[in-house]
mmCIF file of C-alpha atoms and ligand atoms in Angstrom:
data_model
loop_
_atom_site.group_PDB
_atom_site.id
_atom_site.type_symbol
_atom_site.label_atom_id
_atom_site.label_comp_id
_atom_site.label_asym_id
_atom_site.label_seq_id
_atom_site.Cartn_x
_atom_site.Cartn_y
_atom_site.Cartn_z
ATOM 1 C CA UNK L 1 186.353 63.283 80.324
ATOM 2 C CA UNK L 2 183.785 66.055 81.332
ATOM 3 C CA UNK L 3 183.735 68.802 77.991
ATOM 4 C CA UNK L 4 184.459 72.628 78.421
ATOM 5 C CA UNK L 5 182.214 75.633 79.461
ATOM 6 C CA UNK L 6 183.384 78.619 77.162
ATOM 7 C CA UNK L 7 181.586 81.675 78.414
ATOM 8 C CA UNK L 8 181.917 83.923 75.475
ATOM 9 C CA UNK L 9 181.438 87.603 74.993
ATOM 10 C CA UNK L 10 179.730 89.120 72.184
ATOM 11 C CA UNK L 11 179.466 92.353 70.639
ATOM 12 C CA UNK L 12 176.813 94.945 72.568
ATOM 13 C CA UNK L 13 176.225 96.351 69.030
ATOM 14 C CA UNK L 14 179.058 96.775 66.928
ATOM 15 C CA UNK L 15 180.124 93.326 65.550
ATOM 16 C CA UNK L 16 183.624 94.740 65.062
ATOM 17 C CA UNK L 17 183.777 94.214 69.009
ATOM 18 C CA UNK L 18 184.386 90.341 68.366
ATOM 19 C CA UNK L 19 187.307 89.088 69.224
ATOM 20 C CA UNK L 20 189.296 86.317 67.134
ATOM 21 C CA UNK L 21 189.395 84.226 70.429
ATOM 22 C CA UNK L 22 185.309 83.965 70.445
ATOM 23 C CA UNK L 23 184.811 83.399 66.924
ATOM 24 C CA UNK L 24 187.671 80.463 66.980
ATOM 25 C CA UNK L 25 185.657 79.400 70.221
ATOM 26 C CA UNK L 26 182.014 79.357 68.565
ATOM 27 C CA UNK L 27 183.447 77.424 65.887
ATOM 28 C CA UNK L 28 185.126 74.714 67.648
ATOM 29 C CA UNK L 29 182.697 73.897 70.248
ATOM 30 C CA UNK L 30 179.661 71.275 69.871
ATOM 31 C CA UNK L 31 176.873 73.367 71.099
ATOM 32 C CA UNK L 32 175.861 76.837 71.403
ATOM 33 C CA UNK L 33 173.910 78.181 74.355
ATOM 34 C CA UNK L 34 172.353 81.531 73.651
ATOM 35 C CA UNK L 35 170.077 83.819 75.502
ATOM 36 C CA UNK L 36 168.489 84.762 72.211
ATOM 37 C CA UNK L 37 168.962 82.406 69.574
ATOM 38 C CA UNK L 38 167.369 84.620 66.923
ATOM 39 C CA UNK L 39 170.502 87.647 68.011
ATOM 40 C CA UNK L 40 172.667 84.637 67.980
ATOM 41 C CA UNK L 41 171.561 83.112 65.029
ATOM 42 C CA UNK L 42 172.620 86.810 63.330
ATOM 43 C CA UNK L 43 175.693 86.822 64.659
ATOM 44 C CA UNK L 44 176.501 83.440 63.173
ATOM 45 C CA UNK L 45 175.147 83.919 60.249
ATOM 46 C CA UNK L 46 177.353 86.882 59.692
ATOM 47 C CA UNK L 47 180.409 84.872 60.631
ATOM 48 C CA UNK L 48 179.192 82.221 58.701
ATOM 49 C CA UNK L 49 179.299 79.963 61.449
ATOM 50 C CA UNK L 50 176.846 76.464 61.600
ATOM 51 C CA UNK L 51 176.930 75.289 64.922
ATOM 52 C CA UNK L 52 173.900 73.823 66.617
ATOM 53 C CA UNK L 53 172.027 76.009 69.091
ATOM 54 C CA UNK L 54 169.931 75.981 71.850
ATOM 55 C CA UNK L 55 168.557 78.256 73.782
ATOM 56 C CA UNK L 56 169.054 79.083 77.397
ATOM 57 C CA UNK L 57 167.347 81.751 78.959
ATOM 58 C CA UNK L 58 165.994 83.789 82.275
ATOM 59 C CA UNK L 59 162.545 81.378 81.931
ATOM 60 C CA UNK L 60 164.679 77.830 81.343
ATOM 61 C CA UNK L 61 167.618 78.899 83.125
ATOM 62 C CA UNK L 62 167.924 76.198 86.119
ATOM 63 C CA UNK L 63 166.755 73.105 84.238
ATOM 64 C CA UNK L 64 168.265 73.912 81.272
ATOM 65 C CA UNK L 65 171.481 74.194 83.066
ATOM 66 C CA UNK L 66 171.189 70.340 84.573
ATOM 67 C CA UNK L 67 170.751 69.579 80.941
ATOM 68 C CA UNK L 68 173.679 71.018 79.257
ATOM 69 C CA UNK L 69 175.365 69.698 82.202
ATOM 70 C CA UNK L 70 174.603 66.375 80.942
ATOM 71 C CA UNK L 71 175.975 67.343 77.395
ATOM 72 C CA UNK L 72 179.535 68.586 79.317
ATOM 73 C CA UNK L 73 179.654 65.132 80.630
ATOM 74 C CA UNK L 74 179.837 63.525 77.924
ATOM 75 C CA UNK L 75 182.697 65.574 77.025
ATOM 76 C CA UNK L 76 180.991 67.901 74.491
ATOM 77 C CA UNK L 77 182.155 71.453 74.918
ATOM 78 C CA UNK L 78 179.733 73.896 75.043
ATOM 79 C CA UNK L 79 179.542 77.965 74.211
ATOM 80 C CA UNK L 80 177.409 80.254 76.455
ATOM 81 C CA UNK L 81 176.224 83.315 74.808
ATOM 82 C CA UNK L 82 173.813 86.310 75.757
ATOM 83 C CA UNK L 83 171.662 88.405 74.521
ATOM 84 C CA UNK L 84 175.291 90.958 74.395
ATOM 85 C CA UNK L 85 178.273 91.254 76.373
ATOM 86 C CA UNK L 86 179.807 89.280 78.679
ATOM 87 C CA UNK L 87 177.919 86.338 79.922
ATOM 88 C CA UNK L 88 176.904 85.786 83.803
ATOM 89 C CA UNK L 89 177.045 89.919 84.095
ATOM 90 C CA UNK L 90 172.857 90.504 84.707
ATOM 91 C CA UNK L 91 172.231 87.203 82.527
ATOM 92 C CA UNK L 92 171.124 83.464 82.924
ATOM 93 C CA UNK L 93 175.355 82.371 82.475
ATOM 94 C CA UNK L 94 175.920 83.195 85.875
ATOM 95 C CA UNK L 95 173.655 80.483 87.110
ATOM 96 C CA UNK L 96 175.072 77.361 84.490
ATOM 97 C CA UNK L 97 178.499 78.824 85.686
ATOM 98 C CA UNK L 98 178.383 78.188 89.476
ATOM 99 C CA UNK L 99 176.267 74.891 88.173
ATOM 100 C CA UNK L 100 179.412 74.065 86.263
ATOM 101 C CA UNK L 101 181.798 74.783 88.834
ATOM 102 C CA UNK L 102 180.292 72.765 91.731
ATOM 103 C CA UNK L 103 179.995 70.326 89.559
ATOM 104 C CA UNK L 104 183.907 70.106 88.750
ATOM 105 C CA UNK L 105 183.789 70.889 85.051
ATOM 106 C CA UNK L 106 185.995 73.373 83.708
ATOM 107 C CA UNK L 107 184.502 76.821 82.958
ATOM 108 C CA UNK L 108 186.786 79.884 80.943
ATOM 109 C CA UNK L 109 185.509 82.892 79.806
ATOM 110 C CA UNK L 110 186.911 84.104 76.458
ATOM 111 C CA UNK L 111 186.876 88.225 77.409
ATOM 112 C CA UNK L 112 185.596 91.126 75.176
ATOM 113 C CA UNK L 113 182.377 93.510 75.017
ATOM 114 C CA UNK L 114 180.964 94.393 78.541
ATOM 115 C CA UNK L 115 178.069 96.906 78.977
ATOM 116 C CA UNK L 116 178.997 98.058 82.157
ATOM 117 C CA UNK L 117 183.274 98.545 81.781
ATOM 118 C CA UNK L 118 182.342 100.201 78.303
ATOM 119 C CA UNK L 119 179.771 103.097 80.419
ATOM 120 C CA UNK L 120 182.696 103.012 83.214
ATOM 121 C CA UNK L 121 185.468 103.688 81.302
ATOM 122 C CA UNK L 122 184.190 106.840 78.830
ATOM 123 C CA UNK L 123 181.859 108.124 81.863
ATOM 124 C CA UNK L 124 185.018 109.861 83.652
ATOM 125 C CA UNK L 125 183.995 108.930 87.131
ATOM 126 C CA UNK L 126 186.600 107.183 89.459
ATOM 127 C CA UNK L 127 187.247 103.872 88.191
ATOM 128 C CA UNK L 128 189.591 102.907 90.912
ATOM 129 C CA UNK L 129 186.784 101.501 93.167
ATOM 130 C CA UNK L 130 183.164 100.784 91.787
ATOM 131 C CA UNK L 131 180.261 98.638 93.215
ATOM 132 C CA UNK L 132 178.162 97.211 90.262
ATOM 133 C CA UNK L 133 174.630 96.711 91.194
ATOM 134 C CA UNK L 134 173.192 95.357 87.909
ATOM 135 C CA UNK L 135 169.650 95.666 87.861
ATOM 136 C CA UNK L 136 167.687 96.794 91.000
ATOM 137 C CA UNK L 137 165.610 94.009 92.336
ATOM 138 C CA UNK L 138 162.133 93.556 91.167
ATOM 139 C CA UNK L 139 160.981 92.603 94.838
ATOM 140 C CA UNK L 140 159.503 95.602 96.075
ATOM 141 C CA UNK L 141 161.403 94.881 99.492
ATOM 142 C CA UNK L 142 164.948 93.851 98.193
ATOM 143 C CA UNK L 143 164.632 96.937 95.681
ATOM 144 C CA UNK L 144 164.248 99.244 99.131
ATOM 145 C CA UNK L 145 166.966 97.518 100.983
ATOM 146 C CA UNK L 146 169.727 97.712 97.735
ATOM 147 C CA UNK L 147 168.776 101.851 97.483
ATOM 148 C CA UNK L 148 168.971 102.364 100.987
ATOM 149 C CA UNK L 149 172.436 100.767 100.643
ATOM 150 C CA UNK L 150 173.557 102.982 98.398
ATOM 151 C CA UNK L 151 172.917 106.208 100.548
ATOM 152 C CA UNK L 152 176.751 105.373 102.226
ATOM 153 C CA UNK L 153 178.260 104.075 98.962
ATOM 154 C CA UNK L 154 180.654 106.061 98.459
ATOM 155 C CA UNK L 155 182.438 104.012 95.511
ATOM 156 C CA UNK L 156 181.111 104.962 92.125
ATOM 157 C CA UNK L 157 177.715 103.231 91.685
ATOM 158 C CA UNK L 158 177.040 101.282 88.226
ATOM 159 C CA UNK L 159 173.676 100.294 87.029
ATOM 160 C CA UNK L 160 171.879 98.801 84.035
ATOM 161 C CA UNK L 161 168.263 99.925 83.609
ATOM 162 C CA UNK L 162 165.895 99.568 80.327
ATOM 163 C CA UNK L 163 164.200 102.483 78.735
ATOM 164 C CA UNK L 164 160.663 102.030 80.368
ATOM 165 C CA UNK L 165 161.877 101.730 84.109
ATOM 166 C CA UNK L 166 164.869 104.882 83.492
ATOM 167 C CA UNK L 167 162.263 107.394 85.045
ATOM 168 C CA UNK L 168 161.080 105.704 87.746
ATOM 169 C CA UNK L 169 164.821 104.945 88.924
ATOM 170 C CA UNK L 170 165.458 108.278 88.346
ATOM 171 C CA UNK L 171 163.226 109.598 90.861
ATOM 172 C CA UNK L 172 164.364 106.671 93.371
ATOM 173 C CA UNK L 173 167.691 107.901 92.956
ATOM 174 C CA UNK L 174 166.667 111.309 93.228
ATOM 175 C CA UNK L 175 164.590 110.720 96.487
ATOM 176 C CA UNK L 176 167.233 108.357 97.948
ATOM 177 C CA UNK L 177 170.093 110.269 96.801
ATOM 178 C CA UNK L 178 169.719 114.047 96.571
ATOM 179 C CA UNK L 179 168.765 115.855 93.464
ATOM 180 C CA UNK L 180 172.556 117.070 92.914
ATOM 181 C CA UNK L 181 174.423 113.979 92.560
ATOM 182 C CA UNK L 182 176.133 113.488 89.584
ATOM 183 C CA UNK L 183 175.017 111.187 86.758
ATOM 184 C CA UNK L 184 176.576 109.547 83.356
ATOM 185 C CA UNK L 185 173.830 107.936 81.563
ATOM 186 C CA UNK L 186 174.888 105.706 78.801
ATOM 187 C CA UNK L 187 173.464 104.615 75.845
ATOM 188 C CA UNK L 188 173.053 102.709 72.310
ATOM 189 C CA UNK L 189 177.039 102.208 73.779
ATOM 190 C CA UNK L 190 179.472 101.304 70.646
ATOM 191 C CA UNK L 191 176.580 102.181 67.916
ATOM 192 C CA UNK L 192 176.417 104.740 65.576
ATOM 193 C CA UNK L 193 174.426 106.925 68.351
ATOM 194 C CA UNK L 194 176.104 106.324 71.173
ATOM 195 C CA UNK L 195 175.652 108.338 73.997
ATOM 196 C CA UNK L 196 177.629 109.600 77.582
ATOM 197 C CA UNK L 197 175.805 112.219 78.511
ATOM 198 C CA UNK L 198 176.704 114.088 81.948
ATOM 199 C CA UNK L 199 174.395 115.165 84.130
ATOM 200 C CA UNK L 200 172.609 115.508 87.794
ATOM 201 C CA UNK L 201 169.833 113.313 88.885
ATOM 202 C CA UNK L 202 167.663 116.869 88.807
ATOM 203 C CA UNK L 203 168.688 117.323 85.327
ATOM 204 C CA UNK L 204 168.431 114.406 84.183
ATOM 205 C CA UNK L 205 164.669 114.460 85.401
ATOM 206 C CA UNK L 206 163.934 117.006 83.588
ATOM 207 C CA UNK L 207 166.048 116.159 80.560
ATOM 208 C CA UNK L 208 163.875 113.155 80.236
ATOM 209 C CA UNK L 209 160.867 114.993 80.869
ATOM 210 C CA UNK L 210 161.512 116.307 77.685
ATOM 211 C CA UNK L 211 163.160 113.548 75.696
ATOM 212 C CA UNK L 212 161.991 110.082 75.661
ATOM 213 C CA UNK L 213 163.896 107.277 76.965
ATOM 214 C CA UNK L 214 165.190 105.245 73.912
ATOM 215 C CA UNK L 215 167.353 102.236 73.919
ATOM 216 C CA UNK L 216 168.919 100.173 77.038
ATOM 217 C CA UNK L 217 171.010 101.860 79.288
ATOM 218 C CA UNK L 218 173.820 102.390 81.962
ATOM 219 C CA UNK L 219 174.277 104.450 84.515
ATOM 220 C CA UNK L 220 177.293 105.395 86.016
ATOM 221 C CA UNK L 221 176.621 107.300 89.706
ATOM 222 C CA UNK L 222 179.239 109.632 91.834
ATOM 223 C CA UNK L 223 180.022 108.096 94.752
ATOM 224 C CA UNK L 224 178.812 109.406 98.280
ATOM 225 C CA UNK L 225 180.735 112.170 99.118
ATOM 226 C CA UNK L 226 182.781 110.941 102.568
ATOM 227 C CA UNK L 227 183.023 114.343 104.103
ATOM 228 C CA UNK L 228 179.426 114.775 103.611
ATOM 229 C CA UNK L 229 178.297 111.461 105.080
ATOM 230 C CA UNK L 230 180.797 112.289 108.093
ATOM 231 C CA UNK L 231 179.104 115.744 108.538
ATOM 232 C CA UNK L 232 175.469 114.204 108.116
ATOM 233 C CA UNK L 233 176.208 111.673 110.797
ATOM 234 C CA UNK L 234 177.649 114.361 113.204
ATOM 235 C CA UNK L 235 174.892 116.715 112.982
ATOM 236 C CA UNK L 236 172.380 113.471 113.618
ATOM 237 C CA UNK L 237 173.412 113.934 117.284
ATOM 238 C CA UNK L 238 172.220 117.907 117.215
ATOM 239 C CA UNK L 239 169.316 116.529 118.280
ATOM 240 C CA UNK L 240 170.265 114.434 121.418
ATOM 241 C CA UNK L 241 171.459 116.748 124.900
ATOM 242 C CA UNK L 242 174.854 116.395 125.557
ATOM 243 C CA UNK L 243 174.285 114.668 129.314
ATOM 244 C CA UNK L 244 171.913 112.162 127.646
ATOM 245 C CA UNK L 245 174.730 111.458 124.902
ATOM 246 C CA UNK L 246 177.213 110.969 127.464
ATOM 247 C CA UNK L 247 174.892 108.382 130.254
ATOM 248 C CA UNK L 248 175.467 105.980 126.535
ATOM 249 C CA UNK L 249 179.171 105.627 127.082
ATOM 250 C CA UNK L 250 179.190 106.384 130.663
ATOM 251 C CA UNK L 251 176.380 103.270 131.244
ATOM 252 C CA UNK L 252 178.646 100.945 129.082
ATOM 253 C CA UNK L 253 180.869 101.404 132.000
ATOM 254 C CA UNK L 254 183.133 103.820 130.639
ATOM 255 C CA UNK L 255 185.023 106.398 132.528
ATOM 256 C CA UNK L 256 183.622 110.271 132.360
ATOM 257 C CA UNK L 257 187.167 111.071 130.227
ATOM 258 C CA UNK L 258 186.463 108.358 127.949
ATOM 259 C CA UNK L 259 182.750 108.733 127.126
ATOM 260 C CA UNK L 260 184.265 112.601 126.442
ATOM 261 C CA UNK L 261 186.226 111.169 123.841
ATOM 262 C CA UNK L 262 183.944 109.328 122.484
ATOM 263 C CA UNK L 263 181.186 111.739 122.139
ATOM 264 C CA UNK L 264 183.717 114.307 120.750
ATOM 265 C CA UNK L 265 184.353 111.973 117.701
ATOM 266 C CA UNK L 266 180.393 111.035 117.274
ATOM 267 C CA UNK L 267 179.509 114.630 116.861
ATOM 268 C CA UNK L 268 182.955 115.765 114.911
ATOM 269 C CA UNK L 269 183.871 118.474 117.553
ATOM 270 C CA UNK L 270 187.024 118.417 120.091
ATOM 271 C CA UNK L 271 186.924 116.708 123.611
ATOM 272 C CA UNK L 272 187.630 120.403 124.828
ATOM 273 C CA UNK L 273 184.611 121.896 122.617
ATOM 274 C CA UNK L 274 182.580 119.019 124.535
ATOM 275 C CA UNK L 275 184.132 119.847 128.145
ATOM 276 C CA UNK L 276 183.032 123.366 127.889
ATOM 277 C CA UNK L 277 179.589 122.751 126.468
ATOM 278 C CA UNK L 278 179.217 120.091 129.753
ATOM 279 C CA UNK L 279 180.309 123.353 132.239
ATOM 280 C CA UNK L 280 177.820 125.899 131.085
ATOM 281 C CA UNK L 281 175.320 122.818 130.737
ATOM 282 C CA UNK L 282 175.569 122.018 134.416
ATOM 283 C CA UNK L 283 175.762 126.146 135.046
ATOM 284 C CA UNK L 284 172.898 126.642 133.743
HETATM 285 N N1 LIG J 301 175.965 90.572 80.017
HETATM 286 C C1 LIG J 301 175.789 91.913 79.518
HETATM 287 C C2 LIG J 301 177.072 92.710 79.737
HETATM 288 O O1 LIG J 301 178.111 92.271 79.433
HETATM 289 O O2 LIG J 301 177.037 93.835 80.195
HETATM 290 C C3 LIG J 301 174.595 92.587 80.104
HETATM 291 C C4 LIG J 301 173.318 91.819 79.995
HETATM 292 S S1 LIG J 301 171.949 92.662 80.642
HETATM 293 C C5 LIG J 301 170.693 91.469 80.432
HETATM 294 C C6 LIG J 301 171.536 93.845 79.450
HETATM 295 C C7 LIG J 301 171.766 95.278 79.928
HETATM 296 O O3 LIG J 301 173.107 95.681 79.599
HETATM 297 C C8 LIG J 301 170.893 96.295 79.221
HETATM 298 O O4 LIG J 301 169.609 96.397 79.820
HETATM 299 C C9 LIG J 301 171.693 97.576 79.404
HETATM 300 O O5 LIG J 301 171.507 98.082 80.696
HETATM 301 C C10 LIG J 301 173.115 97.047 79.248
HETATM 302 N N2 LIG J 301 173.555 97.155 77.851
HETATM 303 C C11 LIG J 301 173.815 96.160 76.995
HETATM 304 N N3 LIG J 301 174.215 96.658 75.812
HETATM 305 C C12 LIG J 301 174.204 97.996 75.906
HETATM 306 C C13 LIG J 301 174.518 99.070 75.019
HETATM 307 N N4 LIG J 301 174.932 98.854 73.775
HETATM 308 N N5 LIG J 301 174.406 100.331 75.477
HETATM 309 C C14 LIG J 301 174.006 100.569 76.737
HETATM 310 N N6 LIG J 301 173.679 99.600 77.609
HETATM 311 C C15 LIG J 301 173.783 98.333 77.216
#
């Protein structure tokens, strides 16, 4: 019988986050996979756990996973760990976990510490819809398309970003999405100088113009504002005369009362407010 695939969470810096599930798991199963086996090894240590360990990792993390797969075939149950958190959020256990699962072997996660819930949950943004991004893509390409997503998002936007990249997506964010959105940038979450600290993408510019980036971080976005993308999208039609707007829906076969309607609704104004405008347009 094929073994188990425990994906376990593990403290993001205080070790009082464990939970009694995941240390009963790390001690039961046969092997330990761990993103960092020196963090791990702490961890252990501390617990006073001995378990063997191996490493799996961003640079190992598609053969390794045929491997281990081998080991959960012979029934042995194996622990996933990463580097902190929840593994397969932004880490290598997302990959041995679909691996796993097409595979038919059984995969459970044993819940606790998660970077980006943590940030969420003290930031005070809406939490009842959110769109986690993780990190933006290193492909120059992919990295444009994600941010250029993100202009119409208008659920709260999550992020995780290290210390050396926070300017640089700071001013992408700035540039893609105005200088006064608001911004909860989180840090050193759960340790002793933990940080939430509230701000606008302008301000947090120049807060970190003065103050250097330390430690890994989240960020926790405001949402597009929905009257403000419906107002943007009406006044994108300022630009376009009212006849020519009209020859779209009227050449899509549509009747003059219809196309009326429809380019009432595209630039946010009433079918009478376009009826009139139409008058003095062919009046001169
Ligand atoms: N699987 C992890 C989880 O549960 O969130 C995340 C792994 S990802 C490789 C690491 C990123 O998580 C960091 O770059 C940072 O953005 C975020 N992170 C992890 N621990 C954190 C902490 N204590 N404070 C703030 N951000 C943290």
């Amino acid at each position: 019988m094929n073994g188990t695939l425990y994906l376990v969470a593990t403290p993001i810096g205080n070790l009082g986050d464990i939970s009694a599930r995941a240390l009963e798991t790390l001690r039961s199963v046969d092997l330990i996979a761990a993103e960092d086996t020196r963090n791990t090894v702490r961890l252990l240590n501390h617990f006073e756990i001995r378990k063997p360990l191996t490493s799996y990792h961003e640079y190992n993390k598609y053969d390794k996973a045929e491997v281990l797969i081998g080991h959960l075939r012979r029934g042995e149950n194996i622990a996933c760990v990463s580097d902190a958190g929840t593994p397969a959020i932004s880490d290598p256990g997302e990959v041995l976990a679909a691996r796993c699962i097409e595979e038919g072997i059984r995969v459970t996660s044993i819940p606790g510490a998660c970077a980006l819930i943590t940030a969420l949950t003290m930031s005070g943004m809406p939490a009842r819809r959110f769109c986690f991004e993780g990190f933006l893509p290193s492909d120059k390409k992919e990295h444009k398309r994600i941010l250029s997503q993100l202009v119409r998002e208008e659920r709260t936007i999550i992020l995780y970003e290290a210390p050396h990249r926070l300017k640089t997506t700071l001013e992408e964010l700035r540039d893609t999405l105005g200088g006064s959105r608001r911004i909860t940038l989180c840090r050193e979450l759960t340790k002793r100088y933990e940080e939430a600290i509230p701000l606008t993408l302008d301000s947090a510019l120049s807060y970190y113009e003065e103050n250097e980036p330390r430690g890994e971080y989240v960020l926790i976005l405001a949402g597009a504002d929905p009257a403000a993308l419906a107002e943007q999208d009406h006044r994108s039609w300022d630009t376009v005369p009212l006849e020519e707007h009209m020859e779209i829906y009227l050449s899509k076969g549509m009747t003059r009362k219809e196309a009326m309607k429809k380019v009432a609704a595209d630039r946010g104004l009433s079918r009478r407010d376009i009826y009139r405008a139409l008058l003095q347009e062919e009046n001169g």
